[in-house]
Amino acid sequence: MNVSVPLHEVDLPKSDPRVKLLAAKIKKEKYQPDALIEILHTAQNSYGYLPMNVLRYIARELKLPPSRVYSTVTFYHFFSLKSKGDHTCLVCTGTACYVKGAQQILAKIEEHFGLVPGQVSADGKLGIAAARCIGACGLAPAVVVDDEVQSMPQPEKIVSSIQEKLQAV
Amino acid sequence: MNTIKVTINNTSYDVPANASILEVCKQVGVEILTMCHLKGITDIGACRLCLVEVEGVNKLLPSCTTKVVPNMIIYTETEKLKRYQRITTELFFAERNHMCAVCVANGQCELQELGYKVGLDAIRYPHLFPQCEVDTSHPWYVIDHNRCIMCTRCVRVCNEVEGAHNWDVMGRGHQVRIISDFNTPWGESITCTSCGKCLHACPTGAIWPKAIVQGQLNKNPGMITELVEKRCMKL
């Protein structure tokens, strides 16, 4: 895609339900530029990440300079410019989970899926991430598979847990 | 105009109320080192060079964003401040790749001048030597991130004076970078008007016009101040 397309020539497919959701959110916020973060949240939740054409669309709709939108996106760790995968598995590597064997879980994932934290599988189906502490130390070792917090005392079980999610959709 | 009494370095002065400490010090002839300050654009207190000590406040205050209040007792030349200014300057040099001898701004650089003022002879901190890009995509200008000190004067001048907002800051921590539009090459910017104010605002040799060789840069940051003042004049 040519990067220097004027903003008014950027259009998202109107039939896409994600675009409808985003457009509704922008309308609800009355096109206020200060609602940028809320709108980015909506976009990130429906797309899983923030594609460039969506950023262009938001910049145009809110009449914000493109650099302002991009700087906001890169400042907050929550926002991602790259796809995190259709399904995600977040392994907690905080102190409690580390002691209880987070490394073995990560090793199992790498052995079976060939992915290390920060990587997304070639087909974009599965993304692996690691976090310091998710605040669920009571469940240690904890993993989050598709927003579902699970306790994973037996590292082998992570594979079936992920596969279950991959096969669901 | 309302005037108030303040004490700067043990001398009492009558100064206008509602002014910043920096403005007041300039008016009475007390020199304060600055880097991110440029008269005419908003002060953000980012460079931490203009720090002053105020009696009754146990932290150092940036003079550009602190307003004077009646009976304020201000010190600008204490040993502590001198030590901090030296540290800040060293960190500026250690953060990116500043090579004065091969720089277009050699002799015209505010960072170089600052080094002389604080008596910089060596840098005690390990240099980070980050990988920085040089963007030559614009037909007339170049931005070299190696020489950028993240004062964001270009960002503010582009937003406030030109109104284009081509520049902004990406990322955080020591990985921050000045970006054009969506971190796209400057030459492909859809907002840049090629006015050239950012290269006059830049205190170092990070933004300069092409066809300029080492040490030949001729910058005029005062032009921006003048422009803002003339706009505000009642004709």
PDB file of C-alpha atoms in Angstrom, chain B residues 79-212:
ATOM      1  CA  GLU B  79      27.042  23.933  43.486  1.00  0.00           C
ATOM      2  CA  LYS B  80      24.226  21.375  43.405  1.00  0.00           C
ATOM      3  CA  LEU B  81      22.704  22.951  40.290  1.00  0.00           C
ATOM      4  CA  LYS B  82      26.088  23.124  38.567  1.00  0.00           C
ATOM      5  CA  ARG B  83      26.646  19.443  39.265  1.00  0.00           C
ATOM      6  CA  TYR B  84      23.209  18.549  37.861  1.00  0.00           C
ATOM      7  CA  GLN B  85      23.708  20.686  34.752  1.00  0.00           C
ATOM      8  CA  ARG B  86      26.975  18.884  34.096  1.00  0.00           C
ATOM      9  CA  ILE B  87      25.314  15.470  34.518  1.00  0.00           C
ATOM     10  CA  THR B  88      22.420  16.416  32.215  1.00  0.00           C
ATOM     11  CA  THR B  89      24.824  17.631  29.537  1.00  0.00           C
ATOM     12  CA  GLU B  90      26.891  14.448  29.729  1.00  0.00           C
ATOM     13  CA  LEU B  91      23.739  12.365  29.380  1.00  0.00           C
ATOM     14  CA  PHE B  92      22.746  14.338  26.270  1.00  0.00           C
ATOM     15  CA  PHE B  93      26.047  13.405  24.656  1.00  0.00           C
ATOM     16  CA  ALA B  94      25.950   9.777  25.825  1.00  0.00           C
ATOM     17  CA  GLU B  95      22.421   9.100  24.586  1.00  0.00           C
ATOM     18  CA  ARG B  96      22.922   9.350  20.813  1.00  0.00           C
ATOM     19  CA  ASN B  97      25.804   9.629  18.373  1.00  0.00           C
ATOM     20  CA  HIS B  98      27.077  13.209  18.585  1.00  0.00           C
ATOM     21  CA  MET B  99      30.186  13.723  16.432  1.00  0.00           C
ATOM     22  CA  CYS B 100      30.820  17.477  16.303  1.00  0.00           C
ATOM     23  CA  ALA B 101      33.760  17.290  13.889  1.00  0.00           C
ATOM     24  CA  VAL B 102      31.639  15.922  11.047  1.00  0.00           C
ATOM     25  CA  CYS B 103      28.390  17.732  11.866  1.00  0.00           C
ATOM     26  CA  VAL B 104      26.748  20.373   9.677  1.00  0.00           C
ATOM     27  CA  ALA B 105      25.946  22.381  12.819  1.00  0.00           C
ATOM     28  CA  ASN B 106      29.563  22.485  14.057  1.00  0.00           C
ATOM     29  CA  GLY B 107      29.970  25.969  15.544  1.00  0.00           C
ATOM     30  CA  GLN B 108      26.232  26.680  15.261  1.00  0.00           C
ATOM     31  CA  CYS B 109      25.047  24.079  17.734  1.00  0.00           C
ATOM     32  CA  GLU B 110      23.333  24.830  21.035  1.00  0.00           C
ATOM     33  CA  LEU B 111      24.395  21.464  22.444  1.00  0.00           C
ATOM     34  CA  GLN B 112      28.044  22.173  21.614  1.00  0.00           C
ATOM     35  CA  GLU B 113      27.718  25.620  23.168  1.00  0.00           C
ATOM     36  CA  LEU B 114      26.203  24.052  26.274  1.00  0.00           C
ATOM     37  CA  GLY B 115      29.157  21.679  26.507  1.00  0.00           C
ATOM     38  CA  TYR B 116      31.531  24.661  26.551  1.00  0.00           C
ATOM     39  CA  LYS B 117      29.399  26.493  29.120  1.00  0.00           C
ATOM     40  CA  VAL B 118      29.385  23.657  31.650  1.00  0.00           C
ATOM     41  CA  GLY B 119      33.055  22.949  30.968  1.00  0.00           C
ATOM     42  CA  LEU B 120      32.567  19.488  29.532  1.00  0.00           C
ATOM     43  CA  ASP B 121      35.921  17.716  29.035  1.00  0.00           C
ATOM     44  CA  ALA B 122      34.937  14.074  29.337  1.00  0.00           C
ATOM     45  CA  ILE B 123      31.754  12.021  29.516  1.00  0.00           C
ATOM     46  CA  ARG B 124      31.600   9.725  32.528  1.00  0.00           C
ATOM     47  CA  TYR B 125      28.708   7.625  31.275  1.00  0.00           C
ATOM     48  CA  PRO B 126      28.907   4.786  28.752  1.00  0.00           C
ATOM     49  CA  HIS B 127      27.687   5.888  25.320  1.00  0.00           C
ATOM     50  CA  LEU B 128      24.571   4.015  24.170  1.00  0.00           C
ATOM     51  CA  PHE B 129      25.539   4.234  20.466  1.00  0.00           C
ATOM     52  CA  PRO B 130      22.001   3.438  19.285  1.00  0.00           C
ATOM     53  CA  GLN B 131      21.224   2.523  15.689  1.00  0.00           C
ATOM     54  CA  CYS B 132      19.588   5.659  14.320  1.00  0.00           C
ATOM     55  CA  GLU B 133      18.234   6.392  10.889  1.00  0.00           C
ATOM     56  CA  VAL B 134      19.016   9.301   8.610  1.00  0.00           C
ATOM     57  CA  ASP B 135      15.923  10.231   6.597  1.00  0.00           C
ATOM     58  CA  THR B 136      16.878  11.949   3.338  1.00  0.00           C
ATOM     59  CA  SER B 137      13.565  11.369   1.579  1.00  0.00           C
ATOM     60  CA  HIS B 138      12.458  15.006   1.708  1.00  0.00           C
ATOM     61  CA  PRO B 139      13.497  16.936  -1.416  1.00  0.00           C
ATOM     62  CA  TRP B 140      15.081  19.815   0.542  1.00  0.00           C
ATOM     63  CA  TYR B 141      15.696  18.710   4.111  1.00  0.00           C
ATOM     64  CA  VAL B 142      17.294  15.885   6.073  1.00  0.00           C
ATOM     65  CA  ILE B 143      16.527  14.577   9.562  1.00  0.00           C
ATOM     66  CA  ASP B 144      19.380  12.734  11.268  1.00  0.00           C
ATOM     67  CA  HIS B 145      18.140  11.002  14.426  1.00  0.00           C
ATOM     68  CA  ASN B 146      21.732  10.454  15.581  1.00  0.00           C
ATOM     69  CA  ARG B 147      21.989  14.136  16.464  1.00  0.00           C
ATOM     70  CA  CYS B 148      18.530  14.554  17.968  1.00  0.00           C
ATOM     71  CA  ILE B 149      18.281  15.301  21.687  1.00  0.00           C
ATOM     72  CA  MET B 150      14.473  14.936  21.884  1.00  0.00           C
ATOM     73  CA  CYS B 151      13.886  18.551  22.936  1.00  0.00           C
ATOM     74  CA  THR B 152      10.722  18.391  20.763  1.00  0.00           C
ATOM     75  CA  ARG B 153      11.165  21.991  19.624  1.00  0.00           C
ATOM     76  CA  CYS B 154      10.464  20.874  16.052  1.00  0.00           C
ATOM     77  CA  VAL B 155       7.281  19.089  17.192  1.00  0.00           C
ATOM     78  CA  ARG B 156       6.000  22.170  18.975  1.00  0.00           C
ATOM     79  CA  VAL B 157       6.968  24.621  16.259  1.00  0.00           C
ATOM     80  CA  CYS B 158       5.280  22.461  13.608  1.00  0.00           C
ATOM     81  CA  ASN B 159       2.125  22.173  15.689  1.00  0.00           C
ATOM     82  CA  GLU B 160       1.859  25.633  17.208  1.00  0.00           C
ATOM     83  CA  VAL B 161       3.426  27.994  14.689  1.00  0.00           C
ATOM     84  CA  GLU B 162       2.999  26.250  11.347  1.00  0.00           C
ATOM     85  CA  GLY B 163      -0.121  24.317  12.395  1.00  0.00           C
ATOM     86  CA  ALA B 164       0.832  21.313  10.305  1.00  0.00           C
ATOM     87  CA  HIS B 165       1.695  18.828  13.072  1.00  0.00           C
ATOM     88  CA  ASN B 166       3.869  16.742  10.808  1.00  0.00           C
ATOM     89  CA  TRP B 167       6.152  15.760  13.704  1.00  0.00           C
ATOM     90  CA  ASP B 168       5.391  13.873  16.867  1.00  0.00           C
ATOM     91  CA  VAL B 169       7.167  11.562  19.275  1.00  0.00           C
ATOM     92  CA  MET B 170       6.993   7.788  18.999  1.00  0.00           C
ATOM     93  CA  GLY B 171       7.633   5.189  21.710  1.00  0.00           C
ATOM     94  CA  ARG B 172       8.921   5.856  25.185  1.00  0.00           C
ATOM     95  CA  GLY B 173      12.066   5.742  27.284  1.00  0.00           C
ATOM     96  CA  HIS B 174      15.381   5.805  25.429  1.00  0.00           C
ATOM     97  CA  GLN B 175      13.669   4.331  22.373  1.00  0.00           C
ATOM     98  CA  VAL B 176      11.721   7.506  21.622  1.00  0.00           C
ATOM     99  CA  ARG B 177      12.038   8.862  18.107  1.00  0.00           C
ATOM    100  CA  ILE B 178      10.732  11.896  16.278  1.00  0.00           C
ATOM    101  CA  ILE B 179       8.320  10.687  13.606  1.00  0.00           C
ATOM    102  CA  SER B 180       6.677  12.173  10.570  1.00  0.00           C
ATOM    103  CA  ASP B 181       3.034  11.110  10.055  1.00  0.00           C
ATOM    104  CA  PHE B 182       2.692   7.328  10.618  1.00  0.00           C
ATOM    105  CA  ASN B 183       6.432   6.848  11.078  1.00  0.00           C
ATOM    106  CA  THR B 184       6.663   7.161   7.305  1.00  0.00           C
ATOM    107  CA  PRO B 185       9.514   8.800   5.363  1.00  0.00           C
ATOM    108  CA  TRP B 186       9.473  12.599   5.652  1.00  0.00           C
ATOM    109  CA  GLY B 187       9.349  12.969   1.868  1.00  0.00           C
ATOM    110  CA  GLU B 188       6.048  11.069   1.756  1.00  0.00           C
ATOM    111  CA  SER B 189       4.410  13.157   4.468  1.00  0.00           C
ATOM    112  CA  ILE B 190       0.874  14.309   3.768  1.00  0.00           C
ATOM    113  CA  THR B 191       0.960  17.011   6.442  1.00  0.00           C
ATOM    114  CA  CYS B 192       4.405  18.619   5.965  1.00  0.00           C
ATOM    115  CA  THR B 193       4.234  21.994   4.243  1.00  0.00           C
ATOM    116  CA  SER B 194       8.035  22.121   3.736  1.00  0.00           C
ATOM    117  CA  CYS B 195       8.091  25.466   5.558  1.00  0.00           C
ATOM    118  CA  GLY B 196      11.474  24.768   7.161  1.00  0.00           C
ATOM    119  CA  LYS B 197      10.625  26.130  10.615  1.00  0.00           C
ATOM    120  CA  CYS B 198      11.670  22.875  12.273  1.00  0.00           C
ATOM    121  CA  LEU B 199      15.218  23.198  11.011  1.00  0.00           C
ATOM    122  CA  HIS B 200      15.474  26.687  12.488  1.00  0.00           C
ATOM    123  CA  ALA B 201      13.990  25.456  15.765  1.00  0.00           C
ATOM    124  CA  CYS B 202      16.368  22.483  16.039  1.00  0.00           C
ATOM    125  CA  PRO B 203      19.120  23.260  18.571  1.00  0.00           C
ATOM    126  CA  THR B 204      21.532  20.714  17.076  1.00  0.00           C
ATOM    127  CA  GLY B 205      22.296  19.491  13.576  1.00  0.00           C
ATOM    128  CA  ALA B 206      19.474  16.936  13.548  1.00  0.00           C
ATOM    129  CA  ILE B 207      17.428  18.742  10.882  1.00  0.00           C
ATOM    130  CA  TRP B 208      19.226  20.631   8.173  1.00  0.00           C
ATOM    131  CA  PRO B 209      18.757  21.684   4.549  1.00  0.00           C
ATOM    132  CA  LYS B 210      20.384  19.558   1.870  1.00  0.00           C
ATOM    133  CA  ALA B 211      23.285  21.157  -0.047  1.00  0.00           C
ATOM    134  CA  ILE B 212      24.878  22.271   3.207  1.00  0.00           C
TER     135      ILE B 212
END
